[in-house]
């Protein structure tokens, strides 16, 4: 894979980035090389995570948001994580077609990726894929993920700034708030402001925010409508401004370190899994230890310790 600036030569960069992402996404033989070569602190993309339940209008909104960035002469990459059904394996929504209206622009790169049933609406490969995209030199990276609950915290760990999109009459606003979205939201986008129920949604959110810890920084609330094309310019402005605020305060550095640690954690877990799968005796041992645990002869902690003793012997 040849790392090329998308700004300098988008044609070659597009092809090489496509290959690099495929390698990482499918864990091909060259994925380690790709990840090492693209891992670079010098890259400076702004990474915006946009999350929310299916149907709230994320893709439509992102399509319009992209246009405002492109109009400003910026280069943009979008990584859309498809909500694959574990039953059909197919994507539920036609994200790719919806985003097609701006899909042919020279300064835009769009990629969709399957979440493969991973919790949090992102795949375990998402953070690495984002890092690869960064290496190809984009001003803006947008990551669209589906809100599924608690584990959305994952996206916060790979995006610099997380927007949570809600829309009226989805019955999801309270659900979303229960699922811990308040804690991960840097910004609440109340979309479909053109339909009735938008004011009630705003009241619900304000109420929920008022219940939260007063010490926490309250996320901003913004109303948008893709249908009426309102609020999108404001959204772009707020995203860029808030990014600068976090950057200036040092919060962005802290988030980037958190994200790297999160990826380290993922890597450790995957390696452990590999070791267990590699040594037959370990898998068998694990099964028998699980049985002891079910019978309450071993606590989960003691079971883990016992397995680790065996693991150390195999290393
Ligand atoms: N009334 C209204 N409908 C919208 C708006 N934005 C999107 N929609 C519709 O909501 C549906 C879901 O949109 P989509 O962008 O695919 O949502 P996603 O699943 O969150 O990505 C589509 O039928 C859109 O046409 C909006 O601002 N107002
Ligand atoms: Mg979508």
GROMACS .gro file of C-alpha atoms and ligand atoms in nm:
model
  344
    1UNK     CA    1   0.000   0.000   0.000
    2UNK     CA    2   0.130   0.339  -0.100
    3UNK     CA    3   0.037   0.618   0.139
    4UNK     CA    4  -0.056   0.917  -0.070
    5UNK     CA    5  -0.206   1.248   0.032
    6UNK     CA    6  -0.568   1.265  -0.079
    7UNK     CA    7  -0.519   1.640  -0.117
    8UNK     CA    8  -0.228   1.602  -0.355
    9UNK     CA    9  -0.346   1.309  -0.563
   10UNK     CA   10  -0.697   1.199  -0.481
   11UNK     CA   11  -0.710   0.947  -0.763
   12UNK     CA   12  -0.421   0.734  -0.639
   13UNK     CA   13  -0.503   0.798  -0.274
   14UNK     CA   14  -0.859   0.677  -0.332
   15UNK     CA   15  -0.738   0.348  -0.475
   16UNK     CA   16  -0.465   0.288  -0.220
   17UNK     CA   17  -0.685   0.386   0.074
   18UNK     CA   18  -0.955   0.151  -0.050
   19UNK     CA   19  -0.703  -0.134  -0.052
   20UNK     CA   20  -0.560  -0.043   0.286
   21UNK     CA   21  -0.906  -0.038   0.444
   22UNK     CA   22  -0.997  -0.372   0.294
   23UNK     CA   23  -0.676  -0.521   0.437
   24UNK     CA   24  -0.748  -0.390   0.785
   25UNK     CA   25  -1.119  -0.465   0.780
   26UNK     CA   26  -1.067  -0.827   0.678
   27UNK     CA   27  -0.748  -0.881   0.873
   28UNK     CA   28  -0.557  -0.978   0.557
   29UNK     CA   29  -0.193  -1.086   0.580
   30UNK     CA   30  -0.064  -0.735   0.514
   31UNK     CA   31  -0.290  -0.567   0.771
   32UNK     CA   32  -0.015  -0.538   1.033
   33UNK     CA   33   0.214  -0.369   0.781
   34UNK     CA   34  -0.062  -0.131   0.672
   35UNK     CA   35  -0.144  -0.036   1.029
   36UNK     CA   36   0.219   0.023   1.121
   37UNK     CA   37   0.293   0.227   0.811
   38UNK     CA   38  -0.013   0.445   0.849
   39UNK     CA   39   0.029   0.501   1.221
   40UNK     CA   40   0.155   0.855   1.234
   41UNK     CA   41   0.118   1.132   1.486
   42UNK     CA   42   0.163   1.402   1.224
   43UNK     CA   43  -0.181   1.355   1.073
   44UNK     CA   44  -0.433   1.612   1.179
   45UNK     CA   45  -0.784   1.515   1.069
   46UNK     CA   46  -1.079   1.631   1.274
   47UNK     CA   47  -1.281   1.320   1.356
   48UNK     CA   48  -1.653   1.366   1.414
   49UNK     CA   49  -1.863   1.073   1.537
   50UNK     CA   50  -2.234   1.092   1.457
   51UNK     CA   51  -2.451   0.839   1.631
   52UNK     CA   52  -2.820   0.773   1.691
   53UNK     CA   53  -3.096   0.519   1.640
   54UNK     CA   54  -3.178   0.395   1.288
   55UNK     CA   55  -3.416   0.631   1.108
   56UNK     CA   56  -3.342   0.954   1.296
   57UNK     CA   57  -3.188   1.095   0.977
   58UNK     CA   58  -2.813   1.063   1.033
   59UNK     CA   59  -2.722   0.972   0.674
   60UNK     CA   60  -2.941   1.244   0.522
   61UNK     CA   61  -2.794   1.499   0.758
   62UNK     CA   62  -2.438   1.385   0.697
   63UNK     CA   63  -2.499   1.417   0.323
   64UNK     CA   64  -2.584   1.785   0.369
   65UNK     CA   65  -2.306   1.840   0.620
   66UNK     CA   66  -2.055   1.697   0.374
   67UNK     CA   67  -2.165   1.952   0.114
   68UNK     CA   68  -2.099   2.243   0.348
   69UNK     CA   69  -1.749   2.113   0.421
   70UNK     CA   70  -1.682   2.054   0.050
   71UNK     CA   71  -1.810   2.403  -0.033
   72UNK     CA   72  -1.550   2.533   0.209
   73UNK     CA   73  -1.279   2.357   0.007
   74UNK     CA   74  -1.213   2.086   0.265
   75UNK     CA   75  -1.139   1.721   0.198
   76UNK     CA   76  -1.383   1.482   0.363
   77UNK     CA   77  -1.390   1.109   0.438
   78UNK     CA   78  -1.698   0.928   0.565
   79UNK     CA   79  -1.690   0.591   0.734
   80UNK     CA   80  -2.044   0.455   0.763
   81UNK     CA   81  -2.080   0.153   0.985
   82UNK     CA   82  -2.371  -0.048   0.847
   83UNK     CA   83  -2.609  -0.203   1.091
   84UNK     CA   84  -2.581  -0.561   0.976
   85UNK     CA   85  -2.849  -0.790   1.093
   86UNK     CA   86  -2.707  -1.098   1.264
   87UNK     CA   87  -2.989  -1.290   1.093
   88UNK     CA   88  -2.947  -1.186   0.733
   89UNK     CA   89  -2.595  -1.048   0.739
   90UNK     CA   90  -2.718  -0.766   0.517
   91UNK     CA   91  -2.738  -0.395   0.572
   92UNK     CA   92  -3.076  -0.273   0.695
   93UNK     CA   93  -3.062   0.070   0.543
   94UNK     CA   94  -2.931   0.191   0.213
   95UNK     CA   95  -2.678   0.432   0.357
   96UNK     CA   96  -2.464   0.419   0.049
   97UNK     CA   97  -2.744   0.521  -0.187
   98UNK     CA   98  -2.859   0.800   0.045
   99UNK     CA   99  -2.517   0.952   0.060
  100UNK     CA  100  -2.472   0.915  -0.313
  101UNK     CA  101  -2.585   1.266  -0.398
  102UNK     CA  102  -2.247   1.404  -0.298
  103UNK     CA  103  -2.069   1.076  -0.353
  104UNK     CA  104  -1.897   1.167  -0.677
  105UNK     CA  105  -1.721   1.478  -0.552
  106UNK     CA  106  -1.347   1.485  -0.609
  107UNK     CA  107  -1.270   1.586  -0.249
  108UNK     CA  108  -1.490   1.319  -0.092
  109UNK     CA  109  -1.417   0.960   0.004
  110UNK     CA  110  -1.698   0.735   0.129
  111UNK     CA  111  -1.659   0.390   0.274
  112UNK     CA  112  -1.912   0.168   0.445
  113UNK     CA  113  -1.813  -0.108   0.680
  114UNK     CA  114  -2.006  -0.380   0.852
  115UNK     CA  115  -2.033  -0.375   1.230
  116UNK     CA  116  -2.043  -0.757   1.227
  117UNK     CA  117  -2.258  -0.781   1.534
  118UNK     CA  118  -1.997  -0.608   1.747
  119UNK     CA  119  -2.150  -0.417   2.036
  120UNK     CA  120  -2.150  -0.042   2.023
  121UNK     CA  121  -2.236  -0.012   1.657
  122UNK     CA  122  -1.870  -0.014   1.564
  123UNK     CA  123  -1.659  -0.308   1.466
  124UNK     CA  124  -1.340  -0.389   1.650
  125UNK     CA  125  -1.163  -0.270   1.336
  126UNK     CA  126  -1.323   0.075   1.333
  127UNK     CA  127  -1.054   0.259   1.534
  128UNK     CA  128  -0.779   0.119   1.313
  129UNK     CA  129  -0.973   0.199   0.997
  130UNK     CA  130  -1.010   0.558   1.115
  131UNK     CA  131  -0.637   0.581   1.177
  132UNK     CA  132  -0.567   0.450   0.826
  133UNK     CA  133  -0.800   0.709   0.674
  134UNK     CA  134  -0.622   0.980   0.874
  135UNK     CA  135  -0.289   0.884   0.721
  136UNK     CA  136  -0.421   0.969   0.374
  137UNK     CA  137  -0.459   1.330   0.476
  138UNK     CA  138  -0.821   1.442   0.510
  139UNK     CA  139  -0.937   1.760   0.681
  140UNK     CA  140  -1.254   1.601   0.812
  141UNK     CA  141  -1.346   1.242   0.894
  142UNK     CA  142  -1.710   1.164   0.974
  143UNK     CA  143  -1.800   0.830   1.132
  144UNK     CA  144  -2.169   0.732   1.122
  145UNK     CA  145  -2.270   0.469   1.375
  146UNK     CA  146  -2.601   0.328   1.486
  147UNK     CA  147  -2.706   0.393   1.840
  148UNK     CA  148  -2.765   0.065   2.012
  149UNK     CA  149  -2.710   0.154   2.374
  150UNK     CA  150  -2.449   0.145   2.644
  151UNK     CA  151  -2.165   0.028   2.428
  152UNK     CA  152  -2.183   0.343   2.214
  153UNK     CA  153  -1.921   0.465   2.449
  154UNK     CA  154  -1.690   0.296   2.201
  155UNK     CA  155  -1.740   0.562   1.936
  156UNK     CA  156  -1.650   0.834   2.180
  157UNK     CA  157  -1.316   0.665   2.216
  158UNK     CA  158  -1.227   0.689   1.849
  159UNK     CA  159  -1.390   1.020   1.754
  160UNK     CA  160  -1.267   1.359   1.867
  161UNK     CA  161  -1.618   1.489   1.902
  162UNK     CA  162  -1.943   1.294   1.932
  163UNK     CA  163  -2.284   1.417   1.819
  164UNK     CA  164  -2.596   1.226   1.918
  165UNK     CA  165  -2.886   1.263   1.674
  166UNK     CA  166  -3.244   1.229   1.796
  167UNK     CA  167  -3.574   1.288   1.618
  168UNK     CA  168  -3.933   1.336   1.737
  169UNK     CA  169  -4.180   1.055   1.781
  170UNK     CA  170  -3.922   0.782   1.774
  171UNK     CA  171  -3.997   0.694   2.133
  172UNK     CA  172  -3.624   0.676   2.160
  173UNK     CA  173  -3.533   0.992   2.342
  174UNK     CA  174  -3.578   0.860   2.693
  175UNK     CA  175  -3.437   0.527   2.586
  176UNK     CA  176  -3.130   0.699   2.454
  177UNK     CA  177  -3.083   0.897   2.770
  178UNK     CA  178  -3.112   0.588   2.984
  179UNK     CA  179  -2.852   0.417   2.773
  180UNK     CA  180  -2.591   0.665   2.887
  181UNK     CA  181  -2.596   0.883   2.579
  182UNK     CA  182  -2.591   1.197   2.791
  183UNK     CA  183  -2.243   1.109   2.905
  184UNK     CA  184  -2.103   1.055   2.557
  185UNK     CA  185  -2.277   1.343   2.378
  186UNK     CA  186  -2.072   1.653   2.308
  187UNK     CA  187  -2.370   1.779   2.111
  188UNK     CA  188  -2.736   1.682   2.078
  189UNK     CA  189  -2.875   1.725   1.728
  190UNK     CA  190  -3.255   1.732   1.729
  191UNK     CA  191  -3.328   1.641   1.369
  192UNK     CA  192  -3.654   1.655   1.170
  193UNK     CA  193  -3.729   1.995   1.320
  194UNK     CA  194  -3.989   2.028   1.044
  195UNK     CA  195  -4.228   1.781   1.206
  196UNK     CA  196  -4.451   1.815   1.509
  197UNK     CA  197  -4.303   1.690   1.829
  198UNK     CA  198  -3.972   1.871   1.797
  199UNK     CA  199  -4.050   2.104   2.087
  200UNK     CA  200  -4.152   1.815   2.310
  201UNK     CA  201  -3.827   1.640   2.223
  202UNK     CA  202  -3.632   1.950   2.322
  203UNK     CA  203  -3.821   1.969   2.653
  204UNK     CA  204  -3.742   1.602   2.721
  205UNK     CA  205  -3.374   1.654   2.658
  206UNK     CA  206  -3.354   1.972   2.865
  207UNK     CA  207  -3.530   1.793   3.149
  208UNK     CA  208  -3.296   1.496   3.129
  209UNK     CA  209  -2.994   1.727   3.124
  210UNK     CA  210  -3.123   1.910   3.430
  211UNK     CA  211  -3.120   1.581   3.621
  212UNK     CA  212  -2.758   1.517   3.544
  213UNK     CA  213  -2.458   1.615   3.752
  214UNK     CA  214  -2.428   1.992   3.754
  215UNK     CA  215  -2.050   1.966   3.745
  216UNK     CA  216  -2.050   1.803   3.403
  217UNK     CA  217  -2.024   2.028   3.099
  218UNK     CA  218  -2.369   2.039   2.942
  219UNK     CA  219  -2.374   1.942   2.575
  220UNK     CA  220  -2.515   2.196   2.333
  221UNK     CA  221  -2.850   2.133   2.166
  222UNK     CA  222  -2.909   2.212   1.801
  223UNK     CA  223  -3.220   2.173   1.585
  224UNK     CA  224  -3.184   2.067   1.224
  225UNK     CA  225  -3.407   1.969   0.935
  226UNK     CA  226  -3.269   1.804   0.627
  227UNK     CA  227  -3.606   1.841   0.457
  228UNK     CA  228  -3.616   2.218   0.506
  229UNK     CA  229  -3.237   2.244   0.490
  230UNK     CA  230  -3.220   2.436   0.815
  231UNK     CA  231  -2.959   2.418   1.086
  232UNK     CA  232  -2.696   2.243   0.877
  233UNK     CA  233  -2.466   2.544   0.841
  234UNK     CA  234  -2.505   2.607   1.211
  235UNK     CA  235  -2.416   2.243   1.277
  236UNK     CA  236  -2.095   2.276   1.077
  237UNK     CA  237  -2.007   2.598   1.261
  238UNK     CA  238  -2.069   2.443   1.603
  239UNK     CA  239  -1.867   2.131   1.520
  240UNK     CA  240  -1.563   2.332   1.413
  241UNK     CA  241  -1.591   2.578   1.701
  242UNK     CA  242  -1.637   2.314   1.969
  243UNK     CA  243  -1.347   2.119   1.825
  244UNK     CA  244  -1.123   2.422   1.871
  245UNK     CA  245  -1.243   2.473   2.228
  246UNK     CA  246  -1.156   2.113   2.319
  247UNK     CA  247  -0.825   2.142   2.139
  248UNK     CA  248  -0.726   2.460   2.321
  249UNK     CA  249  -0.813   2.321   2.662
  250UNK     CA  250  -0.600   2.009   2.617
  251UNK     CA  251  -0.911   1.789   2.631
  252UNK     CA  252  -0.847   1.672   2.275
  253UNK     CA  253  -0.503   1.540   2.369
  254UNK     CA  254  -0.655   1.351   2.658
  255UNK     CA  255  -0.917   1.196   2.427
  256UNK     CA  256  -0.657   1.092   2.174
  257UNK     CA  257  -0.458   0.917   2.447
  258UNK     CA  258  -0.776   0.748   2.569
  259UNK     CA  259  -0.845   0.629   2.217
  260UNK     CA  260  -0.496   0.482   2.181
  261UNK     CA  261  -0.534   0.304   2.514
  262UNK     CA  262  -0.870   0.170   2.404
  263UNK     CA  263  -0.707   0.025   2.093
  264UNK     CA  264  -0.428  -0.125   2.299
  265UNK     CA  265  -0.693  -0.289   2.514
  266UNK     CA  266  -0.868  -0.428   2.204
  267UNK     CA  267  -0.537  -0.564   2.077
  268UNK     CA  268  -0.462  -0.734   2.406
  269UNK     CA  269  -0.803  -0.895   2.413
  270UNK     CA  270  -0.772  -1.023   2.057
  271UNK     CA  271  -0.430  -1.170   2.128
  272UNK     CA  272  -0.560  -1.345   2.437
  273UNK     CA  273  -0.843  -1.489   2.236
  274UNK     CA  274  -0.594  -1.611   1.977
  275UNK     CA  275  -0.383  -1.785   2.243
  276UNK     CA  276  -0.687  -1.961   2.383
  277UNK     CA  277  -0.786  -2.077   2.038
  278UNK     CA  278  -0.434  -2.183   1.948
  279UNK     CA  279  -0.374  -2.418   2.237
  280UNK     CA  280  -0.629  -2.693   2.244
  281UNK     CA  281  -0.539  -2.783   2.600
  282UNK     CA  282  -0.624  -2.429   2.711
  283UNK     CA  283  -0.967  -2.435   2.551
  284UNK     CA  284  -1.040  -2.767   2.714
  285UNK     CA  285  -0.914  -2.642   3.046
  286UNK     CA  286  -1.136  -2.339   3.012
  287UNK     CA  287  -1.442  -2.556   2.954
  288UNK     CA  288  -1.373  -2.762   3.263
  289UNK     CA  289  -1.307  -2.450   3.471
  290UNK     CA  290  -1.633  -2.300   3.347
  291UNK     CA  291  -1.814  -2.611   3.469
  292UNK     CA  292  -1.660  -2.569   3.815
  293UNK     CA  293  -1.769  -2.207   3.812
  294UNK     CA  294  -2.129  -2.297   3.722
  295UNK     CA  295  -2.131  -2.532   4.020
  296UNK     CA  296  -2.010  -2.248   4.241
  297UNK     CA  297  -1.689  -2.430   4.324
  298UNK     CA  298  -1.478  -2.155   4.172
  299UNK     CA  299  -1.552  -1.783   4.166
  300UNK     CA  300  -1.512  -1.611   3.828
  301UNK     CA  301  -1.204  -1.436   3.967
  302UNK     CA  302  -1.047  -1.761   4.087
  303UNK     CA  303  -1.134  -1.920   3.751
  304UNK     CA  304  -0.960  -1.637   3.565
  305UNK     CA  305  -0.653  -1.667   3.788
  306UNK     CA  306  -0.635  -2.039   3.735
  307UNK     CA  307  -0.662  -2.004   3.359
  308UNK     CA  308  -0.392  -1.739   3.359
  309UNK     CA  309  -0.151  -1.962   3.551
  310UNK     CA  310  -0.192  -2.217   3.273
  311UNK     CA  311  -0.157  -1.954   3.007
  312UNK     CA  312   0.174  -1.838   3.153
  313UNK     CA  313   0.307  -2.192   3.136
  314UNK     CA  314   0.227  -2.196   2.762
  315UNK     CA  315   0.400  -1.868   2.686
  316LIG     N1  316  -3.934   1.500   0.796
  316LIG     C1  317  -3.803   1.473   0.789
  316LIG     N2  318  -3.760   1.352   0.749
  316LIG     C2  319  -3.628   1.329   0.742
  316LIG     C3  320  -3.532   1.428   0.777
  316LIG     N3  321  -3.410   1.376   0.764
  316LIG     C4  322  -3.426   1.249   0.720
  316LIG     N4  323  -3.557   1.220   0.708
  316LIG     C5  324  -3.613   1.090   0.664
  316LIG     O1  325  -3.592   0.994   0.766
  316LIG     C6  326  -3.566   0.866   0.710
  316LIG     C7  327  -3.437   0.809   0.765
  316LIG     O2  328  -3.327   0.884   0.721
  316LIG     P1  329  -3.177   0.831   0.725
  316LIG     O3  330  -3.090   0.948   0.691
  316LIG     O4  331  -3.160   0.709   0.646
  316LIG     O5  332  -3.161   0.796   0.880
  316LIG     P2  333  -3.045   0.714   0.954
  316LIG     O6  334  -3.091   0.574   0.968
  316LIG     O7  335  -3.033   0.780   1.088
  316LIG     O8  336  -2.919   0.728   0.875
  316LIG     C8  337  -3.564   0.884   0.560
  316LIG     O9  338  -3.688   0.845   0.509
  316LIG     C9  339  -3.541   1.033   0.543
  316LIG    O10  340  -3.595   1.083   0.424
  316LIG    C10  341  -3.581   1.558   0.819
  316LIG    O11  342  -3.508   1.651   0.853
  316LIG     N5  343  -3.717   1.572   0.824
  317LIG    MG1  344  -2.780   0.585   0.809
   0.00000   0.00000   0.00000
